[in-house]
Short mmCIF file of C-alpha atoms in Angstrom, two decimals:
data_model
loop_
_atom_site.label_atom_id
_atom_site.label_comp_id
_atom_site.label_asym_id
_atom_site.label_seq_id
_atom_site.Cartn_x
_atom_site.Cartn_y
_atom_site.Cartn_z
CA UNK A 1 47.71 72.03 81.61
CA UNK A 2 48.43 73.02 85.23
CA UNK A 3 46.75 76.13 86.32
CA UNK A 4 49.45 79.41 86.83
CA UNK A 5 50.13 79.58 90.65
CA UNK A 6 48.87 82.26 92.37
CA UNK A 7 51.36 84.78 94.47
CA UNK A 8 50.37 85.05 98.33
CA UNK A 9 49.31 88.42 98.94
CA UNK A 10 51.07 90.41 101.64
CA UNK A 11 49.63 93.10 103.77
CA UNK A 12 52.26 94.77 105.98
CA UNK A 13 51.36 96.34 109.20
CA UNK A 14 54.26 99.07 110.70
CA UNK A 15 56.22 101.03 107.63
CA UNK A 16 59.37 101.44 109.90
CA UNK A 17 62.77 100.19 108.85
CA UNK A 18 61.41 96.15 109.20
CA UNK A 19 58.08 96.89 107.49
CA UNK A 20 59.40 99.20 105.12
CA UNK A 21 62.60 96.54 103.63
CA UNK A 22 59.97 93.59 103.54
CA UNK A 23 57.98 95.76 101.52
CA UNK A 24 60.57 96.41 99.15
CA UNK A 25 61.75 93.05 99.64
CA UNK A 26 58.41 91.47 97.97
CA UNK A 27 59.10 93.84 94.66
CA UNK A 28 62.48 92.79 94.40
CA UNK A 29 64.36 89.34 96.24
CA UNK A 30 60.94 87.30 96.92
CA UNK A 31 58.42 88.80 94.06
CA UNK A 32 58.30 84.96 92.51
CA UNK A 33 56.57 84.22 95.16
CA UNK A 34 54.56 86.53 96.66
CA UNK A 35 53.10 90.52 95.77
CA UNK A 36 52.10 93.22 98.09
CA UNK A 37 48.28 93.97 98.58
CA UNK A 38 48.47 96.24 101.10
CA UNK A 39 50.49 98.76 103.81
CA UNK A 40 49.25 100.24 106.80
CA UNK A 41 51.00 102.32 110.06
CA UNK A 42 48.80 104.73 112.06
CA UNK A 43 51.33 107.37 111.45
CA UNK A 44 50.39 108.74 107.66
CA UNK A 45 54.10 109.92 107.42
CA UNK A 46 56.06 106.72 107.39
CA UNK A 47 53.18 105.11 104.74
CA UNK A 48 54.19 108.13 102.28
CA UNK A 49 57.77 107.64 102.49
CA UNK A 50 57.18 103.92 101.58
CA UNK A 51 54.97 104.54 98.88
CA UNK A 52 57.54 106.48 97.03
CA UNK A 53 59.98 104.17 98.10
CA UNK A 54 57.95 101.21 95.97
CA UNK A 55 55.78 104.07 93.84
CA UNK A 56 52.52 101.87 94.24
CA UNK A 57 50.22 104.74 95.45
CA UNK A 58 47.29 102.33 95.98
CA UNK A 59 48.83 100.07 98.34
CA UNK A 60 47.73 102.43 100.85
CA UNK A 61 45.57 101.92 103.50
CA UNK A 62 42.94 103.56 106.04
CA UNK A 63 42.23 100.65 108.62
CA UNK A 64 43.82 97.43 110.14
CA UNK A 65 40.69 95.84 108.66
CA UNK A 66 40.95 96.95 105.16
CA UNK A 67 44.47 95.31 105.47
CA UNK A 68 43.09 92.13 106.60
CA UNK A 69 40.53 91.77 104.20
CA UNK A 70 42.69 91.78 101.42
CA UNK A 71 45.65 89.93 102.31
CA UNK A 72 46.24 85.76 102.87
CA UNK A 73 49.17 86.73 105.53
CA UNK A 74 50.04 89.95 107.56
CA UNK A 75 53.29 91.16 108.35
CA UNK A 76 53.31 92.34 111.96
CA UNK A 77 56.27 95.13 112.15
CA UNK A 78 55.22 97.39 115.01
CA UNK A 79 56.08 96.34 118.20
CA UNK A 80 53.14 98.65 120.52
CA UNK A 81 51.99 97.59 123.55
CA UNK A 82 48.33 96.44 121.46
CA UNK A 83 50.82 94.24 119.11
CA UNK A 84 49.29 91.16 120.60
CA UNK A 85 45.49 92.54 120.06
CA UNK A 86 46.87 93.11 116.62
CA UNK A 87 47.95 89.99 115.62
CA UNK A 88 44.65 88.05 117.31
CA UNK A 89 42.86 90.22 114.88
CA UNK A 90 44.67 88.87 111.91
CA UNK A 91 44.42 85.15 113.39
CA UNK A 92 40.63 85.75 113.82
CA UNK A 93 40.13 86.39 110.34
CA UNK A 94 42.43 83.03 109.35
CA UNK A 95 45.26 84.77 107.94
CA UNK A 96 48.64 83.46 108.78
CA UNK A 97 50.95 86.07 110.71
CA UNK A 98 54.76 86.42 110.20
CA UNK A 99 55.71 87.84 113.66
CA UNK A 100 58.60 90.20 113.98
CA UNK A 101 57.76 91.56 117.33
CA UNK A 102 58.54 87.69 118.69
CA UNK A 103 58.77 89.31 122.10
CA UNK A 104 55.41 89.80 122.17
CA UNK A 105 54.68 85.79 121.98
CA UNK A 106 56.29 85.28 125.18
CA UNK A 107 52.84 83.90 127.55
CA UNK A 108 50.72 84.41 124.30
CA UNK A 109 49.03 81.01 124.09
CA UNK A 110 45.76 82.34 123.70
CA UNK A 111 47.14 83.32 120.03
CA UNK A 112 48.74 80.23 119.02
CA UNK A 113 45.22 78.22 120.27
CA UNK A 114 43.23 80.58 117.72
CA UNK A 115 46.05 80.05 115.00
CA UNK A 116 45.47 76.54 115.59
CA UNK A 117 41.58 76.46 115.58
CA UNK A 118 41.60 78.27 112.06
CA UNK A 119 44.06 76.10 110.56
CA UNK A 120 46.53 79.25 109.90
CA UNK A 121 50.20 79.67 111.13
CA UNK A 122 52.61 82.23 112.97
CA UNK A 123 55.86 82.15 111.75
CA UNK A 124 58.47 83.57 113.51
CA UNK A 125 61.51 84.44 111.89
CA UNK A 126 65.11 83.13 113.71
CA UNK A 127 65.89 86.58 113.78
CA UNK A 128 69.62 88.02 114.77
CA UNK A 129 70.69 84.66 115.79
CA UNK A 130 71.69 81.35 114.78
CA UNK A 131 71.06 77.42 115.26
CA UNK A 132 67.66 78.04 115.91
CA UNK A 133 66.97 74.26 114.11
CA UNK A 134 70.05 72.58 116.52
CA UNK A 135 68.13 74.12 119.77
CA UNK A 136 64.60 72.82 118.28
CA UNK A 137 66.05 69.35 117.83
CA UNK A 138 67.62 69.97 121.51
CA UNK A 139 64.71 70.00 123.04
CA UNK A 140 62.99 66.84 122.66
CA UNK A 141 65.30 65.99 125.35
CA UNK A 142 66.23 66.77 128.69
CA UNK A 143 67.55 70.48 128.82
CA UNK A 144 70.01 71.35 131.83
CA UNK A 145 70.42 74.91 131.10
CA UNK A 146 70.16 78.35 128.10
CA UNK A 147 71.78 81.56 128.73
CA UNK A 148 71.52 84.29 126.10
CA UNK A 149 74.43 86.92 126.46
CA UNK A 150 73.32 90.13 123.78
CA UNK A 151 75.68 92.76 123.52
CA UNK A 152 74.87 96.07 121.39
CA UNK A 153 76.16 99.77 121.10
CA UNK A 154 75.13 102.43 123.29
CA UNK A 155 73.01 103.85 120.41
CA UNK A 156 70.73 100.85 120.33
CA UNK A 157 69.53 101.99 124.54
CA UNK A 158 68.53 105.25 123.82
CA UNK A 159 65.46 106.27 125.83
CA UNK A 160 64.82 103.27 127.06
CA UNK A 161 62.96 103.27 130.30
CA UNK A 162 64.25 100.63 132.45
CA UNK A 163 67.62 102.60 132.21
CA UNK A 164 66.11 105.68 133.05
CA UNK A 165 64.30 103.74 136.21
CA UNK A 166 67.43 102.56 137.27
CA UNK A 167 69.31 105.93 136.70
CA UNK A 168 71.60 103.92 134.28
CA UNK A 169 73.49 107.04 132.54
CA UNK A 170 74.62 105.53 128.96
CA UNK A 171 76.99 108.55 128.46
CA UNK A 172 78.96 107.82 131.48
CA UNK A 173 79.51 104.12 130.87
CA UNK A 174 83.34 103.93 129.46
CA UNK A 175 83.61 100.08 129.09
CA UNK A 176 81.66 96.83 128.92
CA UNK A 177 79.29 96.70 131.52
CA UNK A 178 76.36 94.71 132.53
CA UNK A 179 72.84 96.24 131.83
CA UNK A 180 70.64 94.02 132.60
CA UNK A 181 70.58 90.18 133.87
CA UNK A 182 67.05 88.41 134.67
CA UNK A 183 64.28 86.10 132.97
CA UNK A 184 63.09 86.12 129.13
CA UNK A 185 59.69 87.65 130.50
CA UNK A 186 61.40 90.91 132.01
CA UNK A 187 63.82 90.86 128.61
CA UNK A 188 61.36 91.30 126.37
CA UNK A 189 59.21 93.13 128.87
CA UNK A 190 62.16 95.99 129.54
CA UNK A 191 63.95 96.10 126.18
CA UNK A 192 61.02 95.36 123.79
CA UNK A 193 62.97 96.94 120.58
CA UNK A 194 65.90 95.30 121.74
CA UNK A 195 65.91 91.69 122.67
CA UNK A 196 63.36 89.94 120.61
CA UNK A 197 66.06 86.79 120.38
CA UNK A 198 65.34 86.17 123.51
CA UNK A 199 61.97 85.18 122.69
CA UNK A 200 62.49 83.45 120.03
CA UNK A 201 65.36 81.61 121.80
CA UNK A 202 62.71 80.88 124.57
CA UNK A 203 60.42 79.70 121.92
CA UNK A 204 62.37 77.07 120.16
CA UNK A 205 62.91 75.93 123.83
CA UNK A 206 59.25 74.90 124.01
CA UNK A 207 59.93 75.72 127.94
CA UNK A 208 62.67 72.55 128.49
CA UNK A 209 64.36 75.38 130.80
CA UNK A 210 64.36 78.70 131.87
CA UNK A 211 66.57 80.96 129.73
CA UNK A 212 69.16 83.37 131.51
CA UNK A 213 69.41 86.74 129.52
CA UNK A 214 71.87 89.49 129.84
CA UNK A 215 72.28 92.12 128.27
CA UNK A 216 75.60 94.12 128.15
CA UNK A 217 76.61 97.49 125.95
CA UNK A 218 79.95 99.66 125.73
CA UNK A 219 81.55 102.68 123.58
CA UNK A 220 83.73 100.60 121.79
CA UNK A 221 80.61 98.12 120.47
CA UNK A 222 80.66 98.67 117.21
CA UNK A 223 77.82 95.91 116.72
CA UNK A 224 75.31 93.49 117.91
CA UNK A 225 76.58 90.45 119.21
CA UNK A 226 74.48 87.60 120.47
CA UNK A 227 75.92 83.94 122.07
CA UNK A 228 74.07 81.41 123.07
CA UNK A 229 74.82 77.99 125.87
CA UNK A 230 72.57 75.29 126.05
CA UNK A 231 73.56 71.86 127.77
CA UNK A 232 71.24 69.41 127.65
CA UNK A 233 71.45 65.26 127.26
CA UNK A 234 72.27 66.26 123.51
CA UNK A 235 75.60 67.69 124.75
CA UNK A 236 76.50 71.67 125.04
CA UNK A 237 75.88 74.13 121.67
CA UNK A 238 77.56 77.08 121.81
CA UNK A 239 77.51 79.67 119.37
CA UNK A 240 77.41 83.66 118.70
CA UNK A 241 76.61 85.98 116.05
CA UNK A 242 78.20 89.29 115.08
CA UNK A 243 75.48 91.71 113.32
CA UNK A 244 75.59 94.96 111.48
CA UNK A 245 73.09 96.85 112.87
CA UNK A 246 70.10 97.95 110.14
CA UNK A 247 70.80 101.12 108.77
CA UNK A 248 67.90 102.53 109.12
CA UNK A 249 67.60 101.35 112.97
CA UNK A 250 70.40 101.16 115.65
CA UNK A 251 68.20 99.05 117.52
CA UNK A 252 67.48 96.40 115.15
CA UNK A 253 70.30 93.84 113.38
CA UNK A 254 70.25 94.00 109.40
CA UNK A 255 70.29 90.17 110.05
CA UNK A 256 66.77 90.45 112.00
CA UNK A 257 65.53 91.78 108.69
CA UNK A 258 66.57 89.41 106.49
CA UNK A 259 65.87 86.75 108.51
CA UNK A 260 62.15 88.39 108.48
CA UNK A 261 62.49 88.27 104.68
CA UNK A 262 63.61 84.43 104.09
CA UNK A 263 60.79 83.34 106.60
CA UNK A 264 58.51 84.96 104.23
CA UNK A 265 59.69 83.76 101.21
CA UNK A 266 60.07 80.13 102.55
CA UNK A 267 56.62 80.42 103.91
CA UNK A 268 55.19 81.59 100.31
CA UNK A 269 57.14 79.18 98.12
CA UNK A 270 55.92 76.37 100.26
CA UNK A 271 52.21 77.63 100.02
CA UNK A 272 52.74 77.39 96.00
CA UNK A 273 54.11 74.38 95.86
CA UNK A 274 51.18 73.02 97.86
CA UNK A 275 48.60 74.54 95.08
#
């Protein structure tokens, strides 16, 4: 008789609006294949509202390491300038990593090298856009050019620095207007909470070509909106998204989320199916 499978246990690290719907997620959509071990966010408030959210009082944690110790892969959800000493710490201790903060992989080969010596994986979800698997395929050939065009609501730039710096007044814009228009690096680096498709864009690139990013916003935005161009000796790709934002975060797309969600699940079933 074949032995029951065993669930992959999750430890999630940030209890925001990401952290907090995979957590639910793994009670609910994906619990065939995986159960929660463990929650942790330096701030003590956002852990309480999730616990009574998923009434598992125990899942609570004191330390990153406690985390660690008990889980086979961590969910990164925070998005802080230490996210990448975060996720090294995870890789250290040979636990795979599903990476929502994919901005923060953007010159991070040092991670992917350790990942690689300890035989354990970062997944990174496709996030608020599409074709992800078309632009892969793309480029094993000769890329010509990517441009990423995001456009989002006002809402989703509040206190953002790089607007400040530039004395960019988001209650005085009245129509579509251009934001922001420069390399993946200065994206990610400007509009961390906002542009994270970039990276993963860039990613699935494998650097076959620079990617262009801009980043426009107006009043009547209702959502996000992300289209992609790539020509390449493939041919040209062209497509664009329209996402609801998350309810719980202007900033984020609801399809982010979920897309956070079906990495994990894929990730898990395939780790059964392997046992």
């Amino acid at each position: 008789m074949k032995p029951p499978q065993k669930k992959v246990k999750i430890g999630i690290l940030g209890c925001g609006a990401i952290g907090s719907r995979i957590a639910i997620a793994c009670f609910d959509e994906i619990q065939d294949f995986c159960r929660l071990s463990r929650i942790y966010d330096i701030a003590d408030e956002k852990m309480n509202d999730l616990l009574n959210k998923v009434s598992q009082p125990l899942l609570k944690r004191k330390s990153l390491q406690d985390l660690i110790k008990n889980c086979d892969l961590m969910v990164e959800a925070v998005n802080s300038t230490k996210t990448r000493a975060l996720i090294k710490e995870a890789l250290l201790a040979k636990k795979d990593v599903l990476a929502m903060s994919a901005g923060k992989l953007i010159s991070a080969q040092s991670l992917f090298k350790i990942a690689q010596k300890n035989h354990c994986t970062i997944i990174v979800p496709s996030g608020a856009i599409a074709g992800i698997d078309a632009i892969q395929a793309a480029s094993l050939t000769r890329v010509f050019s990517a441009t990423l065009t995001t456009r989002k609501p006002l809402s989703g730039f509040s206190n953002n620095d790089y607007l400040r710096k530039k004395r960019i007044n988001l209650s005085r814009i009245k129509k579509e207007q251009t934001i922001f228009e420069g390399s993946v690096k200065d994206a990610v680096k400007h509009f961390p909470r906002n542009i994270n498709v970039a990276a993963t864009l860039a990613l699935s690139l494998h650097n076959k070509a620079p990617l262009k990013v801009r980043i426009l916003t107006s009043p009547h935005f209702k959502n996000n909106s992300h289209e992609i161009e790539i020509l390449g000796d493939f041919g040209k790709l062209k497509c664009r998204t329209y996402n609801d934002v998350c309810p719980d975060n202007p900033k984020t797309s609801f399809l982010a989320i979920l897309s956070g969600i079906q990495a994990l699940k894929n990730h898990c079933q395939y780790l059964r199916i392997g046992t």
